Amino acid sequence: MNTCDNQTPLAGKRILLGVTGGIAAYKSAELCRLLIQAGAELRVAMTDAALEFIRPLTFQALTGQPVASSLFQGEAGNAMEHIELARWAELILVAPATADFIARLVEGQGDNLLLATILASKAPLALAPAMNQQMWAAASTRDNLQRLRHRDVLIWGPEAGEQACGDQGLGRLREPSDLLEDVIDFFAPGPLEGRRVLITAGPTREAIDPVRFLSNRSSGKMGYALAQAAWRAGAEVLLVSGPTCLERPDGVERIDVISAEEMRRAVLEQLPGQDIFIACAAVADYRPRQPARDKIKKQSERLTLELERTPDILAEVAARPNRPFCVGFAAETQELEHYARDKLAGKKLDMIAANRVDGDDGAFEGDDNELAVFWDDGAIELPRQPKTRIARELIAIIADQFSRRRP
Ligand code: C5P
């Protein structure tokens, strides 16, 4: 457990400061000093262009650590420094981030130590751009930043004002003291700190015979994004997942299940002590009444399967005494609010998030989603955006409503 007080709000936080080649690189030294003063464990990585603006010795003296700048001549002597740094960092902050560096990052290039480290790291990435105002306004820079935002990269700044080149406008590096505040905010306890959240995600598969099943098009992406967002908001998160191709989100515990009945059992077993239950899984509504023990042969022209209803996991959880705060999902093709509010009342939920699944918008399989969220005396529309981002917004709404009802 890290110790933390007002003087050292970043105590024990492992931050990699990346410095790229812009005139604002000199300000990184001040940022470095402020971060260390706030208690952070700091390592610095510089690009070759940054070395033209400021000497590594400055950072070495401030951090007491060697500065990483070469992919091949690092301390470890085995060309593995980028991997070691990538695993070590809890946050990578590139300040200043030049237009060129941003473009390379978008492309996924890894031909310098800092880019390779970012590629190899699961740590959140924040950029503090600094460049001439015309470069900042350039269509290519705008596009690149948009693409990075979609990948969940944090963009801090830039500021408007007088620039080193004499121009006025947006493009100045955010002040080191403001960047320090951004970093402190980033590490501040989230609204779900100390809470336990149980989430179901993905489809279920209902066996027809040993090799065939009934399922649906759910990718699990929304549930996984919610799990990640809830963890980032400070919660202890347990994900009960149907079959998906997705990796376990960082920090999240996952139980894999196949069928609706397996999902039900896992959820009920894990339920005690959970504060919030988010049922995001597209649980199959029906299953073959009697799955065949052997593979069904294609003998007859027609085959009739008798189906029965699966257990409604969410309704069962919501009907329990001392139940957690219950959030459901509703995928509808029409009359969104009407059906969503019906489910909210019918299943006795605290909140429901509804999305339209008609047309080609790919809400089930795609990377984007839009939601209409309803609760007893309120509603909010979350416009179309990447599932990772919409998940963060939905978690913030859930945390807010949860704290109002169960202070
Ligand atoms: O009634 P409907 O299937 O549309 O309700 C959807 C909501 O109920 C989702 O939150 C889904 O995860 C949950 N659900 C469930 N068990 C089922 C069917 C749906 O938990 N068998």
Coordinates of C-alpha atoms and ligand atoms in Angstrom, one line a residue:
M1 CA 0.0 0.0 0.0
N2 CA 1.4 3.4 -0.9
T3 CA 1.6 6.0 1.7
C4 CA 0.1 9.4 0.6
D5 CA -0.4 12.7 2.2
N6 CA -1.0 16.3 1.0
Q7 CA 2.8 16.9 0.6
T8 CA 3.4 13.8 -1.4
P9 CA 0.2 12.9 -3.2
L10 CA 2.2 10.8 -5.7
A11 CA 4.1 8.8 -3.1
G12 CA 5.3 5.5 -4.7
K13 CA 3.6 6.2 -8.1
R14 CA 5.9 5.0 -10.9
I15 CA 5.8 7.5 -13.7
L16 CA 7.8 7.4 -16.9
L17 CA 8.3 10.9 -18.3
G18 CA 9.0 10.9 -22.0
V19 CA 10.7 14.0 -23.5
T20 CA 10.6 14.6 -27.2
G21 CA 12.4 17.2 -29.3
G22 CA 10.6 20.5 -29.0
I23 CA 11.8 23.9 -27.6
A24 CA 9.5 23.3 -24.6
A25 CA 11.7 20.4 -23.6
Y26 CA 13.5 22.7 -21.1
K27 CA 10.2 22.9 -19.1
S28 CA 10.2 19.1 -18.7
A29 CA 13.1 19.5 -16.2
E30 CA 10.7 21.7 -14.0
L31 CA 8.0 19.1 -14.4
C32 CA 10.4 16.4 -13.4
R33 CA 11.3 18.3 -10.3
L34 CA 7.7 18.9 -9.3
L35 CA 6.7 15.2 -9.8
I36 CA 9.6 14.1 -7.6
Q37 CA 8.7 16.6 -5.0
A38 CA 5.2 15.2 -5.0
G39 CA 6.6 11.8 -4.1
A40 CA 6.6 10.1 -7.6
E41 CA 9.2 7.6 -8.5
L42 CA 10.4 9.0 -11.8
R43 CA 12.3 7.6 -14.8
V44 CA 12.9 9.7 -17.9
A45 CA 13.1 8.6 -21.5
M46 CA 14.3 11.0 -24.2
T47 CA 14.1 10.9 -28.0
D48 CA 17.2 11.7 -30.1
A49 CA 15.6 15.0 -31.0
A50 CA 15.1 15.9 -27.3
L51 CA 18.8 15.4 -26.8
E52 CA 19.4 18.3 -29.1
F53 CA 17.4 20.6 -26.8
I54 CA 18.3 19.4 -23.3
R55 CA 21.1 17.3 -21.9
P56 CA 20.2 14.0 -20.1
L57 CA 22.5 14.9 -17.3
T58 CA 19.8 17.4 -16.1
F59 CA 17.2 14.7 -15.7
Q60 CA 19.8 12.2 -14.3
A61 CA 20.7 14.7 -11.6
L62 CA 17.0 15.4 -10.8
T63 CA 15.9 11.7 -10.7
G64 CA 19.1 10.1 -9.5
Q65 CA 18.4 7.5 -12.3
P66 CA 20.1 7.0 -15.7
V67 CA 18.1 8.5 -18.5
A68 CA 16.9 6.1 -21.2
S69 CA 17.4 7.2 -24.8
S70 CA 18.8 4.4 -26.9
L71 CA 17.1 1.2 -27.8
F72 CA 20.4 -0.6 -28.0
Q73 CA 22.7 1.0 -25.5
G74 CA 20.7 1.0 -22.4
E75 CA 21.7 0.2 -18.8
A76 CA 20.5 -3.4 -18.9
G77 CA 22.9 -4.0 -21.9
N78 CA 20.5 -6.4 -23.5
A79 CA 18.3 -4.1 -25.6
M80 CA 15.5 -4.8 -23.2
E81 CA 15.3 -1.5 -21.4
H82 CA 12.0 -0.6 -23.2
I83 CA 10.4 -3.8 -22.0
E84 CA 11.6 -3.2 -18.4
L85 CA 10.4 0.4 -18.5
A86 CA 7.1 -0.6 -20.1
R87 CA 6.3 -3.1 -17.3
W88 CA 7.6 -0.7 -14.6
A89 CA 5.5 2.4 -15.4
E90 CA 2.0 3.0 -13.9
L91 CA 1.7 6.1 -16.1
I92 CA 3.6 7.3 -19.1
L93 CA 3.5 11.0 -19.6
V94 CA 5.1 12.5 -22.7
A95 CA 5.8 16.2 -22.2
P96 CA 6.4 17.9 -24.6
A97 CA 4.9 15.7 -27.3
T98 CA 5.8 17.1 -30.7
A99 CA 3.6 16.8 -33.9
D100 CA 6.1 14.4 -35.4
F101 CA 6.1 12.2 -32.3
I102 CA 2.3 12.2 -32.2
A103 CA 2.2 11.1 -35.9
R104 CA 4.6 8.3 -35.2
L105 CA 2.7 7.2 -32.2
V106 CA -0.5 7.0 -34.3
E107 CA 1.3 4.9 -36.9
G108 CA 2.5 2.5 -34.2
Q109 CA 6.1 3.0 -35.0
G110 CA 8.7 1.7 -32.5
D111 CA 12.0 2.9 -33.9
N112 CA 13.1 4.8 -30.9
L113 CA 13.2 3.8 -27.2
L114 CA 10.2 6.0 -26.1
L115 CA 7.9 4.8 -28.9
A116 CA 8.9 1.2 -28.4
T117 CA 8.3 1.5 -24.6
I118 CA 4.8 2.9 -25.2
L119 CA 4.0 0.1 -27.7
A120 CA 5.1 -2.5 -25.2
S121 CA 3.3 -1.0 -22.2
K122 CA -0.2 -1.5 -20.8
A123 CA 0.2 1.7 -18.7
P124 CA -2.2 4.6 -19.4
L125 CA -0.6 7.2 -21.7
A126 CA -0.9 11.0 -21.4
L127 CA 0.5 13.5 -23.9
A128 CA 1.2 17.1 -23.3
P129 CA 1.5 18.4 -26.8
A130 CA 3.6 21.4 -27.6
M131 CA 4.2 22.9 -31.1
N132 CA 3.7 25.9 -33.3
Q133 CA 0.1 27.0 -33.5
Q134 CA -0.1 26.3 -37.2
M135 CA 1.2 22.8 -36.7
W136 CA -1.4 22.3 -33.9
A137 CA -4.1 23.5 -36.3
A138 CA -3.0 21.3 -39.2
A139 CA -5.6 18.8 -40.4
S140 CA -3.1 15.9 -39.9
T141 CA -2.4 16.8 -36.3
R142 CA -6.2 17.2 -35.6
D143 CA -6.8 13.7 -37.2
N144 CA -4.0 12.1 -35.3
L145 CA -5.2 13.5 -31.9
Q146 CA -8.7 12.3 -32.6
R147 CA -7.4 8.8 -33.3
L148 CA -5.3 8.8 -30.1
R149 CA -8.4 10.0 -28.1
H150 CA -10.3 7.0 -29.5
R151 CA -7.5 4.8 -28.2
D152 CA -8.0 6.3 -24.7
V153 CA -4.8 8.4 -24.8
L154 CA -5.2 11.4 -22.4
I155 CA -4.4 14.7 -24.0
W156 CA -3.4 17.4 -21.5
G157 CA -3.1 20.9 -23.1
P158 CA -1.8 22.7 -25.1
E159 CA -2.3 26.2 -23.9
A160 CA -2.8 29.4 -25.8
G161 CA -0.3 32.3 -25.6
E162 CA 2.9 33.6 -27.0
Q163 CA 5.1 30.9 -28.6
A164 CA 8.9 30.6 -28.8
C165 CA 8.7 31.3 -32.6
G166 CA 6.9 34.6 -31.9
D167 CA 3.4 33.3 -33.0
Q168 CA 0.4 33.7 -30.8
G169 CA -2.1 30.9 -30.4
L170 CA -2.7 27.4 -29.2
G171 CA 0.3 25.2 -28.9
R172 CA 2.3 26.1 -25.8
L173 CA 3.1 23.3 -23.4
R174 CA 0.7 23.2 -20.5
E175 CA 2.5 24.7 -17.4
P176 CA 4.4 22.2 -15.4
S177 CA 2.4 23.1 -12.3
D178 CA -0.8 22.4 -14.2
L179 CA 0.6 19.1 -15.5
L180 CA 1.4 18.1 -12.0
E181 CA -2.2 18.7 -11.0
D182 CA -3.3 16.6 -14.0
V183 CA -1.1 13.7 -12.8
I184 CA -2.4 14.1 -9.2
D185 CA -6.0 14.0 -10.5
F186 CA -5.2 11.0 -12.6
F187 CA -4.1 9.0 -9.5
A188 CA -6.8 10.4 -7.2
P189 CA -9.2 7.8 -5.7
G190 CA -12.1 7.1 -8.0
P191 CA -15.8 7.4 -7.2
L192 CA -16.0 3.6 -6.7
E193 CA -13.0 3.3 -4.3
G194 CA -13.6 0.5 -1.9
R195 CA -16.7 -0.8 -3.8
R196 CA -17.2 -4.3 -5.2
V197 CA -18.7 -4.5 -8.7
L198 CA -19.9 -7.7 -10.4
I199 CA -20.3 -7.6 -14.2
T200 CA -21.6 -10.1 -16.7
A201 CA -20.4 -9.8 -20.3
G202 CA -20.4 -11.5 -23.6
P203 CA -22.9 -14.0 -25.1
T204 CA -23.8 -17.4 -23.7
R205 CA -23.8 -20.6 -25.7
E206 CA -26.6 -23.2 -25.2
A207 CA -25.7 -26.7 -26.4
I208 CA -27.7 -28.4 -29.1
D209 CA -25.4 -31.4 -29.2
P210 CA -21.7 -31.9 -28.3
V211 CA -20.5 -29.8 -31.3
R212 CA -23.3 -27.2 -31.9
F213 CA -24.8 -24.4 -29.9
L214 CA -27.3 -21.5 -30.0
S215 CA -25.7 -18.1 -29.3
N216 CA -25.8 -14.5 -30.4
R217 CA -23.6 -11.8 -31.9
S218 CA -22.4 -10.2 -28.6
S219 CA -18.7 -9.5 -28.6
G220 CA -18.4 -8.7 -24.9
K221 CA -16.6 -5.4 -25.7
M222 CA -19.1 -3.3 -23.8
G223 CA -19.0 -5.4 -20.6
Y224 CA -15.2 -5.6 -20.7
A225 CA -15.0 -1.8 -21.2
L226 CA -17.3 -1.4 -18.2
A227 CA -15.1 -3.7 -16.1
Q228 CA -12.0 -1.7 -17.0
A229 CA -13.7 1.6 -16.3
A230 CA -15.1 0.4 -13.0
W231 CA -11.6 -0.8 -12.0
R232 CA -10.1 2.6 -13.1
A233 CA -12.8 4.2 -10.9
G234 CA -11.3 2.4 -7.9
A235 CA -13.6 -0.7 -7.6
E236 CA -12.7 -4.3 -7.0
V237 CA -14.2 -5.8 -10.2
L238 CA -15.3 -9.4 -10.9
L239 CA -16.2 -10.2 -14.5
V240 CA -18.3 -13.2 -15.3
S241 CA -17.8 -13.7 -19.0
G242 CA -19.3 -15.8 -21.7
P243 CA -17.1 -16.9 -24.5
T244 CA -15.3 -13.9 -26.2
C245 CA -11.9 -13.3 -27.9
L246 CA -11.1 -10.5 -25.5
E247 CA -8.2 -10.2 -23.1
R248 CA -8.9 -9.9 -19.3
P249 CA -8.9 -6.2 -18.5
D250 CA -6.1 -5.0 -16.2
G251 CA -6.8 -5.4 -12.6
V252 CA -10.0 -7.3 -13.1
E253 CA -10.7 -10.8 -11.9
R254 CA -12.5 -13.0 -14.5
I255 CA -14.6 -16.2 -14.3
D256 CA -15.2 -17.8 -17.6
V257 CA -18.5 -19.5 -18.3
I258 CA -20.3 -21.0 -21.3
S259 CA -24.0 -21.3 -20.8
A260 CA -26.7 -19.2 -19.1
E261 CA -27.0 -21.7 -16.3
E262 CA -23.2 -21.6 -15.6
M263 CA -23.3 -17.8 -15.7
R264 CA -26.2 -17.9 -13.2
R265 CA -24.4 -20.2 -10.8
A266 CA -21.2 -18.1 -11.0
V267 CA -23.1 -14.9 -10.3
L268 CA -25.1 -16.2 -7.4
E269 CA -22.0 -17.8 -5.8
Q270 CA -20.1 -14.5 -6.1
L271 CA -23.0 -12.2 -5.1
P272 CA -22.5 -11.9 -1.4
G273 CA -20.6 -8.6 -0.6
Q274 CA -21.1 -7.1 -4.0
D275 CA -22.2 -3.4 -4.0
I276 CA -23.1 -3.1 -7.7
F277 CA -24.3 -5.7 -10.2
I278 CA -24.1 -4.8 -13.9
A279 CA -25.7 -7.3 -16.2
C280 CA -24.2 -6.5 -19.6
A281 CA -24.2 -10.1 -20.9
A282 CA -26.4 -11.0 -23.8
V283 CA -27.7 -14.1 -22.1
A284 CA -29.4 -16.5 -24.5
D285 CA -33.2 -16.3 -23.8
Y286 CA -33.8 -19.8 -24.8
R287 CA -31.9 -23.1 -24.8
P288 CA -32.6 -26.5 -26.3
R289 CA -34.7 -28.4 -23.8
Q290 CA -32.8 -31.6 -24.2
P291 CA -29.3 -31.2 -25.8
A292 CA -28.5 -34.4 -27.7
R293 CA -25.8 -36.6 -26.1
D294 CA -24.4 -37.4 -29.5
K295 CA -23.8 -35.3 -32.6
I296 CA -27.1 -35.0 -34.5
K297 CA -26.9 -36.6 -37.9
K298 CA -28.3 -34.7 -40.9
Q299 CA -30.7 -37.4 -41.9
S300 CA -34.1 -35.7 -42.2
E301 CA -35.0 -32.7 -44.3
R302 CA -36.3 -30.8 -41.3
L303 CA -35.3 -30.7 -37.7
T304 CA -37.3 -29.2 -34.9
L305 CA -35.6 -28.1 -31.7
E306 CA -37.7 -27.7 -28.6
L307 CA -36.5 -24.7 -26.7
E308 CA -37.1 -23.6 -23.1
R309 CA -36.5 -20.3 -21.3
T310 CA -33.1 -19.8 -19.6
P311 CA -33.1 -18.4 -16.1
D312 CA -33.2 -14.6 -15.9
I313 CA -30.1 -14.0 -13.9
L314 CA -30.6 -10.2 -13.5
A315 CA -34.3 -10.6 -12.4
E316 CA -33.2 -13.3 -9.9
V317 CA -30.4 -11.1 -8.4
A318 CA -32.7 -8.1 -8.2
A319 CA -35.4 -10.1 -6.4
R320 CA -33.0 -11.0 -3.6
P321 CA -33.0 -9.4 -0.2
N322 CA -30.0 -7.2 0.4
R323 CA -29.4 -7.1 -3.3
P324 CA -26.7 -4.9 -4.8
F325 CA -27.5 -1.8 -6.9
C326 CA -28.7 -3.5 -10.1
V327 CA -28.0 -2.2 -13.6
G328 CA -29.5 -3.9 -16.7
F329 CA -29.1 -3.5 -20.4
A330 CA -31.8 -3.5 -23.0
A331 CA -31.1 -4.1 -26.7
E332 CA -34.1 -3.0 -28.6
T333 CA -35.1 -2.4 -32.2
Q334 CA -38.0 0.0 -31.5
E335 CA -39.7 2.1 -28.8
L336 CA -36.5 2.2 -26.8
E337 CA -37.7 4.2 -23.8
H338 CA -41.0 2.3 -23.6
Y339 CA -39.4 -1.2 -23.5
A340 CA -36.4 0.0 -21.4
R341 CA -38.7 1.5 -18.7
D342 CA -40.8 -1.6 -18.8
K343 CA -37.8 -3.7 -18.0
L344 CA -36.6 -1.3 -15.3
A345 CA -39.9 -1.7 -13.5
G346 CA -40.5 -5.3 -14.4
K347 CA -37.1 -6.6 -13.2
K348 CA -37.1 -4.1 -10.3
L349 CA -33.8 -2.5 -11.4
D350 CA -32.1 0.6 -10.2
M351 CA -31.0 1.6 -13.7
I352 CA -31.1 0.4 -17.3
A353 CA -28.9 1.3 -20.2
A354 CA -30.7 0.8 -23.6
N355 CA -29.3 0.7 -27.1
R356 CA -30.8 0.3 -30.5
V357 CA -29.7 -2.8 -32.3
D358 CA -31.4 -2.2 -35.6
G359 CA -29.6 -1.2 -38.8
D360 CA -25.9 -1.6 -39.5
D361 CA -24.6 0.3 -36.5
G362 CA -23.1 -2.8 -35.1
A363 CA -23.8 -2.1 -31.4
F364 CA -23.3 -5.7 -30.7
E365 CA -20.0 -6.3 -32.4
G366 CA -18.7 -2.8 -33.2
D367 CA -16.3 -0.6 -31.2
D368 CA -18.8 2.2 -30.8
N369 CA -22.1 2.5 -29.0
E370 CA -24.7 5.0 -28.0
L371 CA -26.9 4.5 -24.9
A372 CA -30.0 5.9 -23.4
V373 CA -29.8 5.4 -19.6
F374 CA -33.0 5.4 -17.4
W375 CA -33.7 5.3 -13.7
D376 CA -36.7 6.0 -11.6
D377 CA -36.7 9.7 -11.8
G378 CA -34.1 10.4 -14.4
A379 CA -32.7 9.7 -17.8
I380 CA -29.6 10.6 -19.8
E381 CA -28.5 10.2 -23.4
L382 CA -24.9 9.1 -24.1
P383 CA -24.1 10.0 -27.7
R384 CA -22.3 7.6 -30.1
Q385 CA -18.6 7.2 -29.1
P386 CA -16.1 4.4 -28.5
K387 CA -17.3 1.8 -26.1
T388 CA -14.3 2.5 -23.8
R389 CA -15.3 6.1 -23.5
I390 CA -19.0 5.5 -23.1
A391 CA -18.2 2.9 -20.4
R392 CA -16.4 5.5 -18.4
E393 CA -19.4 7.8 -18.6
L394 CA -21.8 5.1 -17.7
I395 CA -19.7 4.1 -14.7
A396 CA -19.6 7.7 -13.6
I397 CA -23.4 7.8 -13.8
I398 CA -23.8 4.5 -11.9
A399 CA -21.4 5.7 -9.2
D400 CA -23.3 8.9 -8.8
Q401 CA -26.7 7.2 -8.5
F402 CA -25.3 4.5 -6.3
S403 CA -23.9 7.1 -3.9
R404 CA -27.3 8.9 -3.7
R405 CA -29.2 5.8 -2.9
R406 CA -26.6 4.1 -0.7
P407 CA -24.5 6.8 0.8
Ligands
C5P1 O1 -35.3 -9.2 -20.9 P1 -34.0 -8.9 -21.6 O2 -33.3 -10.2 -22.0 O3 -34.1 -7.9 -22.7 O4 -33.2 -8.2 -20.5 C1 -31.9 -7.8 -20.7 C2 -31.1 -7.7 -19.4 O5 -31.3 -8.8 -18.6 C3 -29.6 -7.6 -19.6 O6 -29.1 -6.8 -18.6 C4 -29.2 -9.0 -19.5 O7 -27.8 -9.2 -19.1 C5 -30.1 -9.6 -18.5 N1 -30.5 -11.0 -18.6 C6 -30.1 -11.9 -17.7 N2 -30.5 -13.2 -17.9 C7 -31.3 -13.6 -18.9 C8 -31.7 -12.7 -19.9 C9 -31.3 -11.4 -19.7 O8 -29.4 -11.6 -16.7 N3 -31.6 -14.9 -19.0

